[in-house]
Coordinates of C-alpha atoms and ligand atoms in Angstrom, one line a residue:
M1 CA -2.1 -39.3 19.7
S2 CA -3.0 -39.2 23.5
D3 CA 0.5 -37.2 23.8
T4 CA -0.3 -34.7 21.9
L5 CA -3.4 -33.7 23.0
S6 CA -2.4 -33.8 26.9
T7 CA 0.1 -31.4 24.7
L8 CA -2.4 -29.2 23.4
N9 CA -4.5 -29.3 26.8
W10 CA -1.5 -27.7 28.5
L11 CA -0.5 -25.1 25.7
V12 CA -4.8 -24.1 26.0
E13 CA -4.4 -24.1 30.0
A14 CA -1.1 -22.1 29.9
G15 CA -2.9 -19.5 27.9
A16 CA -1.5 -20.2 24.6
D17 CA -4.8 -20.6 22.5
E18 CA -5.1 -18.1 19.8
A19 CA -3.0 -18.9 16.4
M20 CA -0.6 -16.2 15.4
A21 CA -0.8 -17.2 11.8
E22 CA -3.3 -18.5 8.7
Q23 CA -1.2 -20.9 8.2
P24 CA 1.0 -23.4 10.6
V25 CA 5.1 -22.3 10.6
D26 CA 7.7 -24.5 10.3
R27 CA 10.3 -22.7 12.2
L28 CA 12.5 -25.2 11.8
A29 CA 12.3 -25.0 8.2
A30 CA 12.2 -21.3 8.6
K31 CA 15.9 -21.3 9.7
A32 CA 17.3 -23.0 6.4
P33 CA 17.9 -20.3 4.0
S34 CA 15.2 -21.0 1.7
P35 CA 14.1 -18.4 -1.1
A36 CA 10.6 -19.8 -0.1
R37 CA 10.2 -19.3 3.6
A38 CA 7.2 -19.2 5.6
P39 CA 6.9 -15.8 6.6
T40 CA 7.0 -15.0 10.3
A41 CA 4.5 -14.9 12.6
L42 CA 4.0 -11.0 13.0
A43 CA 4.3 -10.2 9.2
A44 CA 1.7 -12.6 8.4
S45 CA -0.9 -10.9 10.7
P46 CA -1.4 -7.3 9.3
I47 CA -4.7 -7.0 11.8
R48 CA -2.2 -7.5 15.0
A49 CA 1.3 -5.7 13.1
Q50 CA -1.7 -2.8 12.3
A51 CA -2.5 -2.3 16.4
R52 CA 1.2 -2.7 17.3
A53 CA 1.9 0.2 15.1
E54 CA -1.4 2.6 15.9
I55 CA -1.8 2.3 19.8
P56 CA 0.5 4.7 21.3
V57 CA 0.9 4.3 25.0
S58 CA 1.3 8.2 25.5
G59 CA 3.2 9.4 28.6
D60 CA -0.6 11.3 29.8
M61 CA -2.3 8.0 29.1
I62 CA -4.1 8.3 32.7
G63 CA -4.5 11.9 32.4
N64 CA -6.6 11.1 28.9
A65 CA -8.1 8.0 31.0
Q66 CA -9.5 10.5 33.1
A67 CA -10.6 12.8 30.8
L68 CA -12.5 10.3 29.4
A69 CA -13.8 9.1 31.9
A70 CA -15.3 12.1 33.8
A71 CA -17.0 12.8 30.3
A72 CA -19.0 9.9 30.6
T73 CA -22.5 10.7 31.9
S74 CA -24.2 6.8 31.6
L75 CA -22.9 3.5 31.6
A76 CA -23.3 3.4 28.2
E77 CA -21.2 6.2 27.1
L78 CA -18.0 4.9 29.4
Q79 CA -18.3 1.3 27.9
A80 CA -18.1 3.7 24.6
A81 CA -15.5 6.2 26.1
L82 CA -13.0 2.7 27.4
E83 CA -13.5 0.8 23.9
A84 CA -12.6 3.9 21.9
F85 CA -9.2 4.3 24.6
D86 CA -6.2 3.2 22.8
G87 CA -3.5 3.9 26.1
C88 CA -3.6 0.2 27.9
A89 CA -1.4 -2.2 26.4
L90 CA -3.3 -4.8 27.1
K91 CA -5.6 -3.8 24.7
R92 CA -2.9 -4.6 21.6
T93 CA -3.1 -8.3 22.8
A94 CA -7.1 -8.8 23.7
T95 CA -9.3 -9.9 21.2
N96 CA -12.5 -7.8 23.3
T97 CA -12.7 -4.9 25.9
V98 CA -14.3 -6.2 28.8
F99 CA -16.7 -3.9 30.4
A100 CA -19.5 -5.1 33.0
D101 CA -22.3 -7.6 33.1
G102 CA -25.7 -8.0 35.1
V103 CA -28.4 -5.1 36.1
A104 CA -26.5 -2.0 37.5
A105 CA -30.0 -0.6 38.8
G106 CA -29.6 -3.7 41.5
R107 CA -27.2 -1.9 43.2
V108 CA -24.7 -4.7 44.5
L109 CA -21.8 -4.6 42.4
F110 CA -18.9 -7.4 42.5
I111 CA -15.4 -6.5 41.3
G112 CA -13.3 -8.7 40.1
E113 CA -9.4 -9.0 39.0
A114 CA -9.3 -8.9 34.8
P115 CA -11.0 -10.8 32.1
G116 CA -9.3 -14.3 31.5
R117 CA -9.6 -17.0 28.0
D118 CA -13.0 -17.2 27.9
E119 CA -14.4 -13.7 29.3
D120 CA -11.7 -12.3 26.1
R121 CA -13.2 -14.3 23.4
I122 CA -17.1 -13.7 25.1
G123 CA -16.4 -10.0 26.2
K124 CA -18.2 -10.0 29.2
P125 CA -16.6 -10.3 32.9
F126 CA -16.9 -14.0 34.7
V127 CA -18.0 -16.8 31.8
G128 CA -15.6 -19.4 32.2
R129 CA -15.3 -22.0 35.2
A130 CA -14.7 -18.8 38.1
G131 CA -17.9 -17.5 36.4
Q132 CA -20.2 -20.7 37.1
L133 CA -18.9 -20.9 40.3
L134 CA -19.4 -16.8 41.0
D135 CA -23.0 -17.6 39.1
K136 CA -23.7 -20.6 42.3
M137 CA -22.4 -17.9 44.8
L138 CA -24.6 -15.0 44.1
A139 CA -27.5 -17.5 44.0
S140 CA -26.8 -18.5 47.6
I141 CA -27.9 -15.4 48.4
G142 CA -30.5 -14.3 46.0
L143 CA -28.7 -12.4 43.4
D144 CA -28.5 -13.4 39.8
R145 CA -26.5 -11.3 37.3
K146 CA -30.2 -10.9 35.0
T147 CA -31.8 -9.5 37.8
N148 CA -30.0 -8.0 40.0
A149 CA -26.5 -8.5 40.8
Y150 CA -23.8 -6.3 38.3
I151 CA -20.3 -7.7 37.6
T152 CA -17.0 -6.1 36.8
N153 CA -13.0 -6.1 36.5
V154 CA -10.5 -3.9 37.7
I155 CA -8.7 -4.9 34.3
N156 CA -10.7 -4.5 31.1
W157 CA -8.4 -6.1 28.9
R158 CA -7.0 -9.8 29.5
P159 CA -3.5 -10.0 30.2
P160 CA -1.9 -12.4 27.8
D161 CA -1.0 -16.0 29.5
N162 CA -3.5 -14.9 32.4
R163 CA -0.2 -13.3 33.7
D164 CA -0.9 -10.3 36.5
P165 CA -1.2 -6.5 35.6
T166 CA 1.4 -4.7 35.4
P167 CA 0.9 -0.9 37.4
E168 CA 1.1 0.8 34.4
E169 CA -1.9 -1.6 33.0
A170 CA -4.1 -1.2 36.2
A171 CA -3.3 2.4 36.6
A172 CA -4.5 3.3 32.4
C173 CA -7.7 1.0 33.4
L174 CA -8.3 2.9 37.2
P175 CA -10.3 5.9 36.1
F176 CA -12.6 4.4 34.1
L177 CA -13.3 1.4 36.8
R178 CA -13.3 5.0 39.1
R179 CA -15.9 6.6 37.4
H180 CA -18.0 2.7 36.7
I181 CA -18.7 2.5 40.4
E182 CA -20.1 6.4 40.3
L183 CA -22.3 5.9 37.6
A184 CA -23.2 2.3 38.4
N185 CA -24.0 3.5 42.1
P186 CA -24.2 0.7 44.1
A187 CA -25.2 0.8 47.6
V188 CA -22.9 -2.8 48.7
I189 CA -19.7 -3.1 47.0
I190 CA -18.1 -7.0 46.9
L191 CA -14.6 -7.2 45.7
L192 CA -13.4 -10.5 44.5
G193 CA -9.7 -10.8 45.4
A194 CA -6.7 -9.6 46.6
V195 CA -5.9 -7.5 42.8
A196 CA -9.5 -5.8 43.2
A197 CA -8.6 -5.1 47.3
R198 CA -5.6 -3.8 46.3
H199 CA -6.7 -1.6 43.5
V200 CA -10.1 -0.4 44.6
V201 CA -9.5 0.3 48.7
G202 CA -5.4 0.5 47.9
V203 CA -4.7 -2.1 51.0
S204 CA -1.7 -4.5 49.9
D205 CA -3.1 -7.0 52.7
G206 CA -3.4 -10.5 52.2
I207 CA -7.0 -11.2 51.1
M208 CA -7.2 -14.0 54.0
K209 CA -6.1 -11.1 56.4
L210 CA -8.9 -8.5 55.0
R211 CA -11.5 -10.9 54.0
G212 CA -14.9 -10.9 55.7
R213 CA -14.6 -7.2 57.0
W214 CA -16.4 -4.2 56.2
L215 CA -14.4 -1.1 54.6
E216 CA -16.1 1.7 52.7
Y217 CA -15.6 3.5 49.0
R218 CA -16.4 6.9 49.0
V219 CA -18.8 7.7 46.2
G220 CA -19.5 11.2 46.0
E221 CA -21.0 12.3 49.1
H222 CA -21.7 9.0 50.8
M223 CA -19.9 6.0 52.2
V224 CA -20.5 2.7 50.5
P225 CA -20.3 -0.3 52.4
L226 CA -17.4 -3.2 50.6
M227 CA -16.9 -6.3 51.6
P228 CA -13.9 -8.3 50.2
T229 CA -13.3 -11.7 50.2
L230 CA -11.6 -14.7 48.1
H231 CA -12.1 -15.0 44.5
P232 CA -14.0 -17.7 43.1
A233 CA -10.9 -19.1 40.7
Y234 CA -8.8 -19.4 44.4
L235 CA -12.2 -21.4 45.6
L236 CA -11.9 -23.8 42.0
R237 CA -8.2 -24.4 43.6
Q238 CA -8.8 -24.0 47.2
P239 CA -12.3 -25.5 47.8
A240 CA -12.0 -26.3 51.5
H241 CA -12.0 -22.0 51.4
K242 CA -15.2 -22.2 50.3
K243 CA -17.2 -21.9 53.6
L244 CA -15.1 -18.6 54.4
A245 CA -16.3 -16.9 51.6
W246 CA -19.9 -18.5 52.5
R247 CA -20.0 -16.4 55.4
D248 CA -18.6 -13.3 53.6
L249 CA -21.7 -13.6 51.1
Q250 CA -24.1 -14.4 54.8
A251 CA -22.8 -10.8 55.7
V252 CA -23.9 -9.4 52.8
R253 CA -27.1 -10.3 52.5
D254 CA -27.9 -9.1 55.7
K255 CA -26.1 -5.7 54.9
M256 CA -28.7 -6.1 51.8
H257 CA -31.5 -6.6 53.7
A258 CA -30.5 -3.8 56.2
I259 CA -30.2 -1.4 54.0
G260 CA -33.5 -2.2 51.9
L261 CA -32.3 -3.6 48.9
P262 CA -34.7 -6.9 48.0
D263 CA -33.3 -10.3 46.7
T264 CA -34.8 -12.9 44.6
T265 CA -36.0 -14.8 47.5
T266 CA -38.1 -11.4 49.2
Q267 CA -38.6 -9.5 45.7
S268 CA -42.4 -9.2 44.8
N269 CA -43.3 -9.2 41.2
Ligands
URA1 N1 -11.7 -13.6 36.8 C1 -11.6 -12.3 37.0 O1 -11.0 -11.9 37.8 N2 -12.5 -11.7 36.6 C2 -12.6 -12.0 35.0 O2 -13.7 -12.0 34.7 C3 -12.6 -13.8 34.7 C4 -12.3 -14.6 35.6

């Protein structure tokens, strides 16, 4: 029994956390010639089978993404455009489109990599274990997602088994992210991890080399200060590096104060 439980736990950790069909499929029995054979997972899952057939991944999906994103004039319109967009293959296997969480008007934007299992289930970024650590990191510098922090990801749909997104998948999401940044109009941007750094500022240096130094991101006519730091999921694996992230967050708080952004400890009611 405990073996069965630990196998199940291991499968869930590995991302095999969804039932593909209403009934279990005995694949050994299915190999035996029998007229009453169990259906295959795909045929038994009409929603998935239909999704596979109906979502085209067009050659001009980047052009489509750019046109849809550019036409959005508010965050709500951008979210609706993203939810209607079928050009990213990841959408076929995801449960939800994960757009953003928090208060854009706080003007402090955090950008992570991609939704994981919990984010896919709930439809919001950073709600799992890494998200709980991110919330503590935010609180340490007077930020929280109900008041003054805004959070999104480079990728809006969960990559199966939490694998790295392919260049095509990232390319389909990037026009939406760029428009997202324009519409959210942040005064400070924090990139969480190397994947965000690679896609947002186009640098492929390791995050250990990039972190802790201010870069700039152009939004329209002005440049926004941008700080790459360590991803909370990495910090869960390497807690000894929390002190590095702490230093980066101190620099973010100093920058917020220098440009007159209140934090929850300085905000007057
Ligand atoms: N990791 C991310 O990069 N984003 C999430 O939303 C959750 C985990």
